[in-house]
Coordinates of C-alpha atoms and ligand atoms in Angstrom, one line a residue:
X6 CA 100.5 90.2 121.5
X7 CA 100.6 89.1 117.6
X8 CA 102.7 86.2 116.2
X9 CA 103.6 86.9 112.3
X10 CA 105.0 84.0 110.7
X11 CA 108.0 84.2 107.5
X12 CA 109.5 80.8 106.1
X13 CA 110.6 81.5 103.0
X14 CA 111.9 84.2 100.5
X15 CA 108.6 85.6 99.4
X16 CA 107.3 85.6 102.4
X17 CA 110.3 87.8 103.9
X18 CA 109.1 90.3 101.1
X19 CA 105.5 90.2 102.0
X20 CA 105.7 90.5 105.3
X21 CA 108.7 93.0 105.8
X22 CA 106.4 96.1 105.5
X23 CA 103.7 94.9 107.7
X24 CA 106.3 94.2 110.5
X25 CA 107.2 97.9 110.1
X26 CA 103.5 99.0 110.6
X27 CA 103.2 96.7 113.7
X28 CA 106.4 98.2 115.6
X29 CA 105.2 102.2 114.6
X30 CA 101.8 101.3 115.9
X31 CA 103.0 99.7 119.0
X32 CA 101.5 96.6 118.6
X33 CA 103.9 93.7 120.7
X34 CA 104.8 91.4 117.7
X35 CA 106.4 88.1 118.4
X36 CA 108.0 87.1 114.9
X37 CA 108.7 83.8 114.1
X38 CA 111.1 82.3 111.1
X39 CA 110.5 78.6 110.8
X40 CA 113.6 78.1 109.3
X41 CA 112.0 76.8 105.9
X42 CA 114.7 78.8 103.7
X43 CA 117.9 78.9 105.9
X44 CA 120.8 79.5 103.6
X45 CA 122.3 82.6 103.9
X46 CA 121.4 83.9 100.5
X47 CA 118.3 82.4 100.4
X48 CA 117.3 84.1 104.0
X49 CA 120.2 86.4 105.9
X50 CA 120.7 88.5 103.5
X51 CA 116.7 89.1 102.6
X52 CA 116.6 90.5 106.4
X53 CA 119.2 92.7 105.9
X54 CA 118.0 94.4 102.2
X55 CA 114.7 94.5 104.1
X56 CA 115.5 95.8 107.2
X57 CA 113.5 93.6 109.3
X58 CA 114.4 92.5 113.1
X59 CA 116.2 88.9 114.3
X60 CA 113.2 87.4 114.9
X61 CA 112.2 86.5 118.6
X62 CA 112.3 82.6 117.7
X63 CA 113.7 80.8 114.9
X64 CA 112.2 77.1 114.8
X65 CA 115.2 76.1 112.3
X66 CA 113.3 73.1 111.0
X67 CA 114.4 70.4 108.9
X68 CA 114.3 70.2 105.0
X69 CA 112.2 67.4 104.3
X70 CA 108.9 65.8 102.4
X71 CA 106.3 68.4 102.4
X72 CA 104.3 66.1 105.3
X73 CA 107.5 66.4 107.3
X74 CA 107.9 70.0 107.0
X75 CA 104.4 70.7 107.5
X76 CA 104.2 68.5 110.2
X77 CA 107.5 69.9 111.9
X78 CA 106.0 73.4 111.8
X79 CA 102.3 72.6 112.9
X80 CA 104.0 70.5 116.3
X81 CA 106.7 73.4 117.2
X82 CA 104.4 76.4 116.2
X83 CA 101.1 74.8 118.6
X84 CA 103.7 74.9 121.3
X85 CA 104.6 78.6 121.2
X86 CA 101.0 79.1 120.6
X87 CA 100.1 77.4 123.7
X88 CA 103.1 79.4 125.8
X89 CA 102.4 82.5 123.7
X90 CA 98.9 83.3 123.7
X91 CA 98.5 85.3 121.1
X92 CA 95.0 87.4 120.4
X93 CA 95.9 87.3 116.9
X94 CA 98.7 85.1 114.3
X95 CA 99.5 86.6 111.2
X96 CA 100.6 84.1 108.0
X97 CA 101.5 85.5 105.0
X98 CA 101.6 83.5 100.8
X99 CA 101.4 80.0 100.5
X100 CA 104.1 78.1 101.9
X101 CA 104.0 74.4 104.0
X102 CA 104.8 76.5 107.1
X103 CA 102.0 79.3 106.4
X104 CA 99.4 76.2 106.2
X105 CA 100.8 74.9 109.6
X106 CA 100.7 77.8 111.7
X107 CA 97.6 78.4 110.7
X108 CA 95.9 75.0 111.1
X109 CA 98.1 75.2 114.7
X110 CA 96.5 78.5 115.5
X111 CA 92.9 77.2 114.2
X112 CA 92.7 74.2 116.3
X113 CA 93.8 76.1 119.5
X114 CA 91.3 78.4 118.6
X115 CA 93.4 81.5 117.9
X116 CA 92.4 83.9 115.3
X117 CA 94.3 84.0 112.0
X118 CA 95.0 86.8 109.2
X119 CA 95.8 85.8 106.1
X120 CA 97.9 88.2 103.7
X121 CA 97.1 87.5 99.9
X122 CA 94.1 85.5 100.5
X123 CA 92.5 84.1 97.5
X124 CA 94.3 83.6 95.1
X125 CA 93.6 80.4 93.3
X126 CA 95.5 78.7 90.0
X127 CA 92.6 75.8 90.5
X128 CA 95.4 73.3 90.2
X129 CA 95.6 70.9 92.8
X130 CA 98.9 69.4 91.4
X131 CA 100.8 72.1 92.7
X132 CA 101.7 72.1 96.7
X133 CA 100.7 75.7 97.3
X134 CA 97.3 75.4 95.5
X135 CA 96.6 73.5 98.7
X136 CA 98.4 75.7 101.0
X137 CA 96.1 78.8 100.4
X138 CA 93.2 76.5 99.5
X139 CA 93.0 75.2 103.3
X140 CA 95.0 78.0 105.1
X141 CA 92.1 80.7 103.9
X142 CA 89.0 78.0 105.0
X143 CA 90.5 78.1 108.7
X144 CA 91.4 81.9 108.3
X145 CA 89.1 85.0 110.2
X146 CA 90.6 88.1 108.2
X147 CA 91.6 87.7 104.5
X148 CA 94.0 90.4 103.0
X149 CA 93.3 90.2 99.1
X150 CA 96.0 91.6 96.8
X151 CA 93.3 91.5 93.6
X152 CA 89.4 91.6 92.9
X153 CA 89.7 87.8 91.5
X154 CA 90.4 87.2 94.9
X155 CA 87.5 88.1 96.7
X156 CA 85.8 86.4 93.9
X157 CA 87.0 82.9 94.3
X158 CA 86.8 83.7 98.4
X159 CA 83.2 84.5 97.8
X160 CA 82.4 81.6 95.7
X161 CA 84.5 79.2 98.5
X162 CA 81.3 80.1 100.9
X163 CA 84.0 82.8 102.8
X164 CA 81.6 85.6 104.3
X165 CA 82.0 89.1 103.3
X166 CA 82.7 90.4 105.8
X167 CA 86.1 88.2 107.1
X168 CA 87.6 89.4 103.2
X169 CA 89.3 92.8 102.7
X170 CA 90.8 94.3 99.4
X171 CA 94.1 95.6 100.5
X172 CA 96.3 95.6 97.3
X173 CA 99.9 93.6 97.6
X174 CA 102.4 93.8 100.4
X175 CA 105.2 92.7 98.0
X176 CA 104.8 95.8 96.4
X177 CA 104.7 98.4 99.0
X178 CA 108.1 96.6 99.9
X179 CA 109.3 97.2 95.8
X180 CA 108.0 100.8 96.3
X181 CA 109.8 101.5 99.9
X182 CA 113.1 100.1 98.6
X183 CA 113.0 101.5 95.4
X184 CA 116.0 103.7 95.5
X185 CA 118.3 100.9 97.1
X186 CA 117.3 98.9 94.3
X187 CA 118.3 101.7 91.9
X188 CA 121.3 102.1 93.6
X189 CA 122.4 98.5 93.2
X190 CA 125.3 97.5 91.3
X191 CA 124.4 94.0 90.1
X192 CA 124.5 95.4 86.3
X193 CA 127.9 96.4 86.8
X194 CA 129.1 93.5 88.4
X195 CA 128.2 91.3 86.3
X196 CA 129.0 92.9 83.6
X197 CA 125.6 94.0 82.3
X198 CA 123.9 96.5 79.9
X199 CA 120.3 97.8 80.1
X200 CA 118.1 95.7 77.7
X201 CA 120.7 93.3 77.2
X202 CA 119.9 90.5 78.8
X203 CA 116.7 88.2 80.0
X204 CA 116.7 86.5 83.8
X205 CA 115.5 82.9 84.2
X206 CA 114.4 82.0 87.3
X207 CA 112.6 78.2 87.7
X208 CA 112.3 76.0 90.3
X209 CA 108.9 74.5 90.5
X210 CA 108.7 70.7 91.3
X211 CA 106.8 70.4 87.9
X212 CA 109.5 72.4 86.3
X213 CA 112.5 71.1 87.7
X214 CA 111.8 67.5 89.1
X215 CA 110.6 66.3 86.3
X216 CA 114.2 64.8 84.2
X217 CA 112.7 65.3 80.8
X218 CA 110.9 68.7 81.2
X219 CA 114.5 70.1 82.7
X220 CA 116.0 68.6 80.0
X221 CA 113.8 70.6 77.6
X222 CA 114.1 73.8 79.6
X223 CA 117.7 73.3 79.3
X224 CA 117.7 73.0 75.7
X225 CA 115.3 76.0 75.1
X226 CA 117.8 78.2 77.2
X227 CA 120.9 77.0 75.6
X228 CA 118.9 77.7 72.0
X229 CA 117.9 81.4 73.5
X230 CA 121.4 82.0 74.7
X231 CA 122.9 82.0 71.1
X232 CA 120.0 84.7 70.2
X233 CA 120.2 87.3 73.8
X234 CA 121.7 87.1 77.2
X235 CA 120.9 84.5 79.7
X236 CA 121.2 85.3 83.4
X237 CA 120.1 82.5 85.5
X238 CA 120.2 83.0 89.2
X239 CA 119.8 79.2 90.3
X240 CA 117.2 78.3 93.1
X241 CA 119.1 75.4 95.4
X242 CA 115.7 72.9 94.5
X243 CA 117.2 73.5 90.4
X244 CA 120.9 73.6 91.6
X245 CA 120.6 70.4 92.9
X246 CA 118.1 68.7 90.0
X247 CA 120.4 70.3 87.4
X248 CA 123.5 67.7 89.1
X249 CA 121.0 65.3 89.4
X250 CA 120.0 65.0 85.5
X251 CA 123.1 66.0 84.3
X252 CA 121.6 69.1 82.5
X253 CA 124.7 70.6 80.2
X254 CA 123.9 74.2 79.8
X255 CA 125.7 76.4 77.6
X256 CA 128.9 78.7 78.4
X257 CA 126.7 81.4 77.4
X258 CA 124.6 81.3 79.9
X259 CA 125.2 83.7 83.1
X260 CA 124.7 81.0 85.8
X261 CA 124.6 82.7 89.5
X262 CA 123.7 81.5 92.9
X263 CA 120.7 83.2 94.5
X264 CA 120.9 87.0 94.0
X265 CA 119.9 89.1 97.1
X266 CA 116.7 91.5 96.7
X267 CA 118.5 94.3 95.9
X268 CA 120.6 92.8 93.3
X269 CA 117.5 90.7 91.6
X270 CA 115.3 93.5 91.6
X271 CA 118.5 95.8 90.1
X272 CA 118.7 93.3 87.1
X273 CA 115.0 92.6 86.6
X274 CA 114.3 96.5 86.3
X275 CA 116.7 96.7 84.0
X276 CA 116.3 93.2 81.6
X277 CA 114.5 93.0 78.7
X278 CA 112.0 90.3 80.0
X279 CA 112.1 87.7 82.3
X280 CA 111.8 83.8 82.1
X281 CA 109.8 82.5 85.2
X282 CA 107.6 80.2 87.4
X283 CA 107.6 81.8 90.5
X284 CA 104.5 83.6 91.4
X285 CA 105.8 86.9 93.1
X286 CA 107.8 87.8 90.1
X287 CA 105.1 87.8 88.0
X288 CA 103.6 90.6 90.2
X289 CA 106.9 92.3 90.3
X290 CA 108.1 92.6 86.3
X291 CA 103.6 93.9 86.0
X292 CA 104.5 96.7 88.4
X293 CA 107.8 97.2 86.6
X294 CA 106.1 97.1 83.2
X295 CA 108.8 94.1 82.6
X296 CA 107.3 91.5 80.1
X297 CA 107.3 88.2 82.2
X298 CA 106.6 85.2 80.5
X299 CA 105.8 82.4 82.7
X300 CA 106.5 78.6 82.0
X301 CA 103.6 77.1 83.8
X302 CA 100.0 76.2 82.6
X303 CA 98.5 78.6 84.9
X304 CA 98.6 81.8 87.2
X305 CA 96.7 82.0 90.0
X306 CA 97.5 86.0 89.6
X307 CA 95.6 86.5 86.5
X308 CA 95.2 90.5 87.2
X309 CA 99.1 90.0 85.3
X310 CA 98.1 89.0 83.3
X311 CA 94.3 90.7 81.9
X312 CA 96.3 94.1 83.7
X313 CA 100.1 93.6 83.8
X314 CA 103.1 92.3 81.5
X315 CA 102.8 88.6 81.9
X316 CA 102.0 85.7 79.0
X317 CA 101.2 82.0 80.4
X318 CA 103.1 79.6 78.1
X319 CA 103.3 76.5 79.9
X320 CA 105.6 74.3 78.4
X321 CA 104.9 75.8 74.9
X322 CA 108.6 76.8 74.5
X323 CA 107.7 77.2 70.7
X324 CA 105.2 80.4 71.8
X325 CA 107.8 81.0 74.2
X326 CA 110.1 81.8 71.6
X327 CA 107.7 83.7 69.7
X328 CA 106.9 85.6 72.2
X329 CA 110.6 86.5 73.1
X330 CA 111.1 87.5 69.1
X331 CA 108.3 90.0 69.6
X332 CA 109.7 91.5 72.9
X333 CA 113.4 91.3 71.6
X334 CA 111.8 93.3 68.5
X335 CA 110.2 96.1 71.2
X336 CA 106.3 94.8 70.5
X337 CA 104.6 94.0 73.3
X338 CA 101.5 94.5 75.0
X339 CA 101.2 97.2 77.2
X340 CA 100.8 97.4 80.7
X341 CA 98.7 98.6 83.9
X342 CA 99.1 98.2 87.3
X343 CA 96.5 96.8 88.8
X344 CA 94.2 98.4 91.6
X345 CA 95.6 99.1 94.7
X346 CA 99.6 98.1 93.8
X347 CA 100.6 101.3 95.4
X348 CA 102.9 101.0 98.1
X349 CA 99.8 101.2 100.7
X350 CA 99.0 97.9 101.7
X351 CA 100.6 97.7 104.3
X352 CA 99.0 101.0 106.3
X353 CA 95.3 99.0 105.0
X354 CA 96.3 95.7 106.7
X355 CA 97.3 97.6 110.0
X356 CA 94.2 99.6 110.3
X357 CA 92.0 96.7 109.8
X358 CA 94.3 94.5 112.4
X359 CA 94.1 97.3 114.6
X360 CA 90.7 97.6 114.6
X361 CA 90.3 93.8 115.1
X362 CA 92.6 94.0 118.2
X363 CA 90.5 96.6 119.6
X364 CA 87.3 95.1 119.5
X365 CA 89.0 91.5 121.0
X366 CA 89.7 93.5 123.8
X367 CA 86.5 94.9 124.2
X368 CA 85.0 91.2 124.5
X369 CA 87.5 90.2 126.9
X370 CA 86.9 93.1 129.0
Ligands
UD1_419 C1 109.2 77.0 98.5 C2 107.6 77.0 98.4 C3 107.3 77.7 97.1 C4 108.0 79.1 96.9 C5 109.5 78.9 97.1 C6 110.2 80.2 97.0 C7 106.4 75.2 99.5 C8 105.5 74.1 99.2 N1 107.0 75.7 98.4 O1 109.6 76.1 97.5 O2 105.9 77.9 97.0 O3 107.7 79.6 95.7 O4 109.7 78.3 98.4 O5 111.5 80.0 96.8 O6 106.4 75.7 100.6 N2 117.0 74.6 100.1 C9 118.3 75.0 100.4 N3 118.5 76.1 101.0 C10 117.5 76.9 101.4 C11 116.1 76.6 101.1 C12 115.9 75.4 100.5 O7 119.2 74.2 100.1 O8 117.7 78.0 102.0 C13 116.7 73.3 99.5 C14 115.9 72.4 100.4 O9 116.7 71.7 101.2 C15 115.1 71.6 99.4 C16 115.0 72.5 98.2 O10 115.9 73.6 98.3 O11 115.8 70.5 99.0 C17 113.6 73.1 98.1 O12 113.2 73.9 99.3 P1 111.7 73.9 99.9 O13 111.7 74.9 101.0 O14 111.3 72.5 100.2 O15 110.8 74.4 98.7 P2 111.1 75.5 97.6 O16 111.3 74.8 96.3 O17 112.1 76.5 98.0

């Protein structure tokens, strides 16, 4: 038996296609939700664009401080661990939980497969910076989703041979569901026209919890409302900072709760850029060939980069604005996809895990 791990709303979108994989090749799966995203439109609904199964144990943990989440996780995940067995746990991004059920499966001595390995923005600041940092230094099979990957891997002391170049799980899933996603009727609904519009989506802790920098981000989007369409779909972390600060933001802005993957992925296909920090959507609007520009002083995806669609602005809302001009007036860079974004990660990952399966048996026997 495998356990694979989701918490939270990338990881539902990473993992969804290698779950498929492990049911059509047989292999007994365990899947565990810790619970770290709980609302419904933050996690239900996820499951149901994605088609993936109620998992077998949901470990519905607490919000909390990031040592109380990650310590929730690591406590109840070494327990099924020790009930469980497992030849083999599968983590996926770079979550609080994906570092604690990996650092419960390391000390118990249970191998560990790591999907998007790697990747590194060198900026300790930020939470997941130490999440993949540490969860790939206890991990024994590294899926990469780019070639800087296996670089920073190889110059963290990784061996060779634990790292493998797989491409990115998130879009295999983008690719599978791209007709759904076609299909959608978010433009409709809210009252949408192709080209017309940006999204914004922010809720890093350097972003959002921070009163003054959300007060400037507010400011910047009330300013780029008066000049183009704002939709904001608001993550419950900015929701709640927004009440917190008392951020006013303009009537013109679209203001929405979470959107669910079919809907998001409707509207970003069809906007003229998008407003981000996240880290998955800046792989998404690159295979989309949707300019993304990114409010953060890093990426630890450059291939979007040097490849893809996406400008690092940081808090430079005066390039920001630039930038948008440019893109509002159609000139833009133009884009690749990088290496292995082609829908087959997923089959990569499976063969590898399969082989890796096989040969623990063989030592066992
Ligand atoms: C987490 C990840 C981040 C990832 C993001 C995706 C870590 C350190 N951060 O950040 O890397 O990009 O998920 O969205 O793991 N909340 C709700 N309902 C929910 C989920 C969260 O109200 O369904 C609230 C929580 O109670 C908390 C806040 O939103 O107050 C933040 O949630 P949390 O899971 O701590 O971190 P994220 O900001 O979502």
């Amino acid at each position: 038996m495998v356990i694979s791990v989701v918490a939270t709303r990338p990881n539902f979108i990473k993992m969804a296609p290698v779950i498929e994989q492990l049911k059509l090749n047989k292999i007994e799966n365990y899947f565990v939700h810790t619970g770290q995203h709980y609302d419904d439109n933050m996690s239900d609904i996820f499951f149901k664009d994605l088609n993936m199964p109620a998992p077998n144990h949901f470990m519905n943990i607490r919000p909390g401080s990031h040592a109380e989440q990650t310590a929730e996780v690591l406590i109840k995940f070494e327990k099924l661990c020790m009930e469980l067995k497992p030849k083999l746990v599968i983590v996926a991004g770079d979550v609080n939980s994906t570092l604690s059920c990996a650092l419960a499966a390391a000390k118990l001595n249970i191998p560990i497969a790591h999907i998007e390995a790697g990747l590194r923005s060198f900026d300790k600041r930020m939470p997941e910076e130490v999440n993949r940092v540490l969860t790939d230094h206890v991990s024994d099979i590294l899926f990469a989703t780019e070639r800087n990957a296996i670089e920073n891997l190889k110059n963290e002391n990784i061996l060779k041979q634990k790292i493998h170049f797989v491409g990115n799980c998130m879009i295999d899933s983008l690719i599978k569901n791209k007709l759904e996603i076609k299909k959608n009727n978010a433009m409709k609904k809210y009252r949408l026209e192709k080209d017309d519009y940006c999204i914004a989506t922010i809720h890093r802790p350097s972003n959002v919890d921070s009163g003054q920098n959300l007060k400037d981000l507010g400011s910047f989007l009330n300013k780029l409302s008066n000049k183009c369409k704002v939709v904001f779909p608001i993550h419950p972390r900015t929701k709640k900072m927004i009440e917190k600060f008392s951020i006013s933001l303009s009537k013109n802005i679209i203001l929405l709760n979470p959107l669910s993957y079919f809907e998001f992925l409707n509207l970003v296909s069809n906007c003229k850029f998008v407003l981000t920090d996240s880290g998955g959507i800046q792989e998404e609007t690159t295979f989309l060939g949707i300019p993304c520009i990114t409010l953060r002083e890093n990426t630890e995806r450059p291939s979007t980069v040097d490849v893809g669609t996406n400008h690092i602005v940081g808090l430079n809302y005066k390039r920001a604005f630039e930038l948008i001009m440019d893109i509002m007036a159609n000139i833009h860079k133009s884009k690749n996809i990088p290496e292995k974004w082609d829908g087959k990660s997923s089959l990569r990952i499976i063969k590898i895990i399969k082989n890796f399966l096989n040969s623990y048996d063989e030592e066992i026997e």
